[in-house]
Structure formats: structure tokens, C-alpha cells
Amino acid sequence: MMSLFFVLAMFGHSVMLHAERPPNVIVIITDDQGYGDIGAHGHPVLQTPNMDLLRSQSARLNAYHVTPVCTPTRGQLMTGMDALRNGAR
């Protein structure tokens, strides 16, 4: 997880050096939602047109590991440390 944040930080720094202005970055985390719970990921019943549009226009981080509950996941995102080490329970 720490290496992911290092890569993102270095990428962001590189972009800022070569851009006229820094990019806008918004991280969206939905609570109690699985990967397959939006239409764009093939859910047979749920229709999520706004999320599908956002997905089609966004960069996605889809190779990462989180915990199955929200507080440790947010703690991991903010600190770059595993939930067992960052104290978010």
C-alpha cells in the first residue's frame, strides 16, 4: 500500500512540474458497496447511470487492498499504512 502512495505522489509531483496548473483530484469512496454493485461492472438489476458516467470519465485505481469496513479503509487511504498498524478500528 505504501508503494502505491509513493507512486501516486511521484506522479502527482511530476505532473505539477510539467503542467501550467496542478490537476484536480477527487477520491470517492462509497460505503457498503461492492465492486459488482454498479451497472458498469455488470450488475443484472441495479441501474447506476450517474456512477457509470463518472466511471467512464475517470481514472480508476482497481488494484489495491482494503479492509471490509469503512473506518480502516479510510485510515489506510489517508496514512498509507495497513489498518492493523494505523490504529483506525
Coordinates of N, CA, C and O in Angstrom, one line a residue:
M1 N 0.8 -1.2 0.0 CA 0.0 0.0 0.0 C 0.9 1.3 0.0 O 0.6 2.2 -0.7
M2 N 2.0 1.2 0.8 CA 2.8 2.4 0.8 C 3.4 2.7 -0.5 O 3.6 3.8 -0.9
S3 N 3.8 1.6 -1.3 CA 4.4 1.9 -2.6 C 3.4 2.5 -3.5 O 3.8 3.3 -4.4
L4 N 2.1 2.2 -3.4 CA 1.1 2.8 -4.2 C 1.0 4.4 -4.0 O 1.0 5.2 -4.9
F5 N 1.1 4.7 -2.7 CA 1.1 6.2 -2.4 C 2.3 6.8 -2.9 O 2.3 8.0 -3.3
F6 N 3.5 6.2 -2.8 CA 4.7 6.7 -3.3 C 4.6 7.0 -4.8 O 5.0 8.1 -5.3
V7 N 4.1 6.0 -5.5 CA 3.9 6.2 -7.0 C 3.0 7.3 -7.3 O 3.3 8.1 -8.1
L8 N 1.9 7.4 -6.6 CA 0.9 8.4 -6.8 C 1.5 9.8 -6.5 O 1.3 10.8 -7.2
A9 N 2.3 9.9 -5.4 CA 2.9 11.1 -5.0 C 3.9 11.6 -6.1 O 4.0 12.8 -6.4
M10 N 4.7 10.6 -6.5 CA 5.7 11.0 -7.6 C 5.1 11.4 -8.9 O 5.5 12.3 -9.5
F11 N 4.0 10.7 -9.2 CA 3.3 11.0 -10.5 C 2.7 12.4 -10.3 O 2.8 13.2 -11.2
G12 N 2.1 12.7 -9.2 CA 1.5 14.0 -9.0 C 2.5 15.1 -9.0 O 2.3 16.2 -9.6
H13 N 3.7 14.9 -8.4 CA 4.7 15.9 -8.4 C 5.2 16.1 -9.8 O 5.4 17.2 -10.3
S14 N 5.4 15.0 -10.6 CA 5.8 15.1 -12.0 C 4.8 15.9 -12.8 O 5.2 16.8 -13.6
V15 N 3.5 15.6 -12.6 CA 2.5 16.3 -13.4 C 2.5 17.8 -13.0 O 2.4 18.7 -13.9
M16 N 2.7 18.1 -11.8 CA 2.7 19.5 -11.3 C 3.9 20.3 -11.9 O 3.8 21.5 -12.2
L17 N 5.0 19.6 -12.1 CA 6.2 20.3 -12.6 C 6.0 20.6 -14.1 O 6.6 21.6 -14.6
H18 N 5.2 19.8 -14.8 CA 5.1 20.0 -16.2 C 3.7 20.6 -16.6 O 3.5 20.8 -17.8
A19 N 2.9 20.9 -15.7 CA 1.6 21.5 -16.0 C 1.5 22.9 -15.7 O 2.3 23.4 -14.8
E20 N 0.7 23.7 -16.4 CA 0.5 25.1 -16.0 C -0.1 25.2 -14.7 O 0.1 26.2 -14.0
R21 N -1.0 24.3 -14.3 CA -1.6 24.3 -13.0 C -1.8 22.9 -12.5 O -1.9 22.0 -13.4
P22 N -1.8 22.7 -11.2 CA -1.9 21.3 -10.8 C -3.3 20.7 -11.1 O -4.3 21.4 -11.2
P23 N -3.4 19.4 -11.3 CA -4.6 18.8 -11.6 C -5.5 18.7 -10.4 O -5.1 18.8 -9.2
N24 N -6.8 18.7 -10.6 CA -7.8 18.5 -9.5 C -8.0 17.0 -9.3 O -8.1 16.2 -10.3
V25 N -7.9 16.5 -8.1 CA -8.0 15.1 -7.7 C -9.1 15.0 -6.7 O -9.0 15.6 -5.7
I26 N -10.1 14.2 -7.0 CA -11.1 13.8 -6.0 C -11.1 12.3 -5.9 O -11.2 11.6 -6.8
V27 N -11.0 11.9 -4.6 CA -11.1 10.4 -4.4 C -12.5 10.2 -3.8 O -12.9 10.8 -2.8
I28 N -13.2 9.3 -4.4 CA -14.6 8.9 -4.0 C -14.6 7.5 -3.4 O -14.2 6.6 -4.1
I29 N -15.0 7.4 -2.2 CA -15.2 6.1 -1.6 C -16.6 5.9 -1.2 O -17.2 6.7 -0.5
T30 N -17.3 4.9 -1.7 CA -18.6 4.6 -1.3 C -18.7 3.6 -0.2 O -17.8 2.7 -0.1
D31 N -19.6 3.8 0.7 CA -19.7 2.9 1.9 C -20.7 1.8 1.6 O -21.7 2.0 1.0
D32 N -20.3 0.6 2.1 CA -21.2 -0.6 1.9 C -21.5 -0.9 0.5 O -22.7 -1.2 0.2
Q33 N -20.6 -0.8 -0.4 CA -20.8 -1.1 -1.8 C -19.7 -2.0 -2.3 O -18.5 -1.7 -2.2
G34 N -20.1 -3.1 -2.9 CA -19.1 -4.0 -3.5 C -18.8 -3.6 -4.9 O -19.4 -2.8 -5.6
Y35 N -17.8 -4.2 -5.5 CA -17.3 -3.9 -6.8 C -18.4 -4.2 -7.9 O -18.6 -3.4 -8.8
G36 N -19.2 -5.2 -7.7 CA -20.2 -5.6 -8.7 C -21.5 -4.9 -8.5 O -22.5 -5.2 -9.1
D37 N -21.6 -3.9 -7.6 CA -22.9 -3.2 -7.3 C -23.2 -2.0 -8.1 O -24.0 -1.2 -7.7
I38 N -22.5 -1.8 -9.2 CA -22.9 -0.8 -10.2 C -23.1 -1.4 -11.5 O -22.6 -2.4 -11.9
G39 N -23.9 -0.7 -12.3 CA -24.3 -1.2 -13.7 C -23.1 -1.4 -14.6 O -23.0 -2.4 -15.3
A40 N -22.1 -0.5 -14.5 CA -20.9 -0.6 -15.4 C -20.1 -1.9 -15.1 O -19.3 -2.3 -16.0
H41 N -20.2 -2.5 -13.9 CA -19.5 -3.7 -13.6 C -20.3 -4.9 -13.8 O -20.0 -6.0 -13.4
G42 N -21.5 -4.8 -14.5 CA -22.3 -5.9 -14.9 C -23.4 -6.4 -14.0 O -23.9 -7.5 -14.1
H43 N -23.8 -5.5 -13.0 CA -24.9 -5.9 -12.1 C -26.2 -6.1 -13.0 O -26.5 -5.2 -13.8
P44 N -26.9 -7.2 -12.9 CA -28.0 -7.5 -13.7 C -29.3 -6.7 -13.4 O -30.2 -6.6 -14.2
V45 N -29.4 -6.1 -12.2 CA -30.6 -5.4 -11.7 C -30.4 -3.9 -11.5 O -31.2 -3.1 -12.0
L46 N -29.3 -3.6 -10.7 CA -29.1 -2.2 -10.4 C -28.7 -1.4 -11.6 O -27.9 -1.8 -12.4
Q47 N -29.4 -0.2 -11.7 CA -29.1 0.8 -12.7 C -28.4 2.0 -12.1 O -29.1 2.6 -11.2
T48 N -27.2 2.3 -12.5 CA -26.5 3.4 -11.9 C -25.9 4.3 -12.9 O -24.7 4.4 -13.1
P49 N -26.8 5.0 -13.7 CA -26.3 5.8 -14.8 C -25.3 6.9 -14.5 O -24.3 7.1 -15.2
N50 N -25.5 7.6 -13.3 CA -24.6 8.6 -12.9 C -23.2 8.1 -12.6 O -22.2 8.6 -13.0
M51 N -23.2 7.0 -11.8 CA -21.9 6.4 -11.5 C -21.2 5.8 -12.7 O -20.0 5.8 -12.8
D52 N -22.0 5.2 -13.6 CA -21.4 4.7 -14.8 C -20.8 5.8 -15.7 O -19.7 5.6 -16.2
L53 N -21.4 7.0 -15.7 CA -20.9 8.1 -16.5 C -19.6 8.6 -15.8 O -18.6 8.8 -16.5
L54 N -19.6 8.7 -14.5 CA -18.4 9.1 -13.8 C -17.3 8.1 -14.0 O -16.1 8.5 -14.2
R55 N -17.6 6.8 -13.9 CA -16.6 5.8 -14.2 C -16.0 5.9 -15.5 O -14.8 5.8 -15.7
S56 N -16.8 6.2 -16.6 CA -16.3 6.3 -17.9 C -15.4 7.5 -18.1 O -14.6 7.5 -19.1
Q57 N -15.5 8.5 -17.3 CA -14.7 9.8 -17.5 C -13.6 9.9 -16.5 O -12.9 10.9 -16.4
S58 N -13.3 8.9 -15.7 CA -12.4 9.0 -14.6 C -11.2 8.0 -14.7 O -11.4 7.0 -15.3
A59 N -10.2 8.3 -14.0 CA -9.1 7.3 -13.8 C -9.5 6.4 -12.6 O -10.2 6.9 -11.7
R60 N -9.2 5.2 -12.7 CA -9.7 4.2 -11.6 C -8.5 3.5 -11.0 O -7.6 3.1 -11.8
L61 N -8.4 3.4 -9.7 CA -7.4 2.6 -9.0 C -8.1 1.2 -8.7 O -9.0 1.2 -7.9
N62 N -7.8 0.2 -9.5 CA -8.5 -1.0 -9.3 C -7.6 -2.2 -8.9 O -8.0 -3.4 -9.1
A63 N -6.4 -1.9 -8.4 CA -5.5 -3.0 -8.0 C -5.0 -2.5 -6.6 O -3.9 -2.1 -6.5
Y64 N -5.8 -2.7 -5.6 CA -5.4 -2.2 -4.3 C -6.1 -3.2 -3.3 O -7.0 -3.9 -3.6
H65 N -5.8 -3.0 -2.0 CA -6.4 -3.9 -1.0 C -6.9 -3.0 0.1 O -6.2 -2.1 0.6
V66 N -8.1 -3.3 0.6 CA -8.7 -2.5 1.7 C -9.3 -3.5 2.6 O -9.4 -4.7 2.4
T67 N -9.8 -3.0 3.8 CA -10.5 -3.8 4.7 C -12.0 -3.8 4.4 O -12.5 -2.9 3.7
P68 N -12.8 -4.8 4.9 CA -14.2 -4.8 4.5 C -15.1 -3.8 5.3 O -16.3 -3.9 5.2
V69 N -14.5 -2.9 6.1 CA -15.3 -1.9 6.8 C -14.7 -0.5 6.5 O -13.6 -0.4 6.2
C70 N -15.5 0.5 6.7 CA -15.2 1.8 6.2 C -14.0 2.5 7.0 O -13.2 3.1 6.4
T71 N -14.0 2.5 8.3 CA -13.0 3.3 9.0 C -11.6 2.8 8.7 O -10.7 3.7 8.4
P72 N -11.3 1.5 8.8 CA -10.0 1.1 8.5 C -9.6 1.4 7.0 O -8.4 1.8 6.7
T73 N -10.5 1.3 6.1 CA -10.3 1.7 4.7 C -9.9 3.1 4.6 O -8.9 3.5 3.9
R74 N -10.6 4.0 5.2 CA -10.3 5.4 5.2 C -8.9 5.7 5.8 O -8.1 6.5 5.3
G75 N -8.7 5.0 6.9 CA -7.4 5.1 7.6 C -6.2 4.7 6.7 O -5.2 5.3 6.6
Q76 N -6.4 3.6 5.9 CA -5.4 3.1 5.0 C -5.2 4.1 3.9 O -4.0 4.4 3.5
L77 N -6.2 4.7 3.4 CA -6.1 5.7 2.3 C -5.3 6.9 2.8 O -4.5 7.5 2.1
M78 N -5.7 7.4 4.0 CA -5.1 8.6 4.5 C -3.6 8.5 5.0 O -2.8 9.4 4.9
T79 N -3.3 7.3 5.5 CA -1.9 7.1 6.0 C -1.0 6.3 5.2 O 0.2 6.4 5.3
G80 N -1.6 5.4 4.3 CA -0.7 4.5 3.5 C -0.3 3.3 4.3 O 0.6 2.6 3.8
M81 N -0.8 3.2 5.5 CA -0.4 2.0 6.4 C -1.6 1.1 6.5 O -2.8 1.5 6.4
D82 N -1.3 -0.2 6.7 CA -2.3 -1.2 6.9 C -3.1 -0.9 8.1 O -2.7 -0.2 9.1
A83 N -4.4 -1.3 8.1 CA -5.3 -0.9 9.2 C -4.9 -1.5 10.5 O -5.1 -0.9 11.6
L84 N -4.1 -2.6 10.5 CA -3.6 -3.1 11.8 C -2.5 -2.3 12.4 O -2.2 -2.3 13.6
R85 N -1.9 -1.4 11.5 CA -0.8 -0.6 12.0 C -1.2 0.9 12.2 O -0.6 1.6 13.0
N86 N -2.3 1.3 11.5 CA -2.6 2.8 11.6 C -3.5 3.1 12.8 O -3.8 4.3 13.0
G87 N -4.1 2.1 13.5 CA -4.9 2.4 14.6 C -6.4 2.7 14.3 O -7.1 2.9 15.3
A88 N -6.8 2.8 13.1 CA -8.2 3.0 12.8 C -9.0 1.7 12.9 O -8.7 0.7 12.2
R89 N -9.9 1.7 13.8 CA -10.6 0.4 14.0 C -12.1 0.7 13.8 O -12.7 1.5 14.2

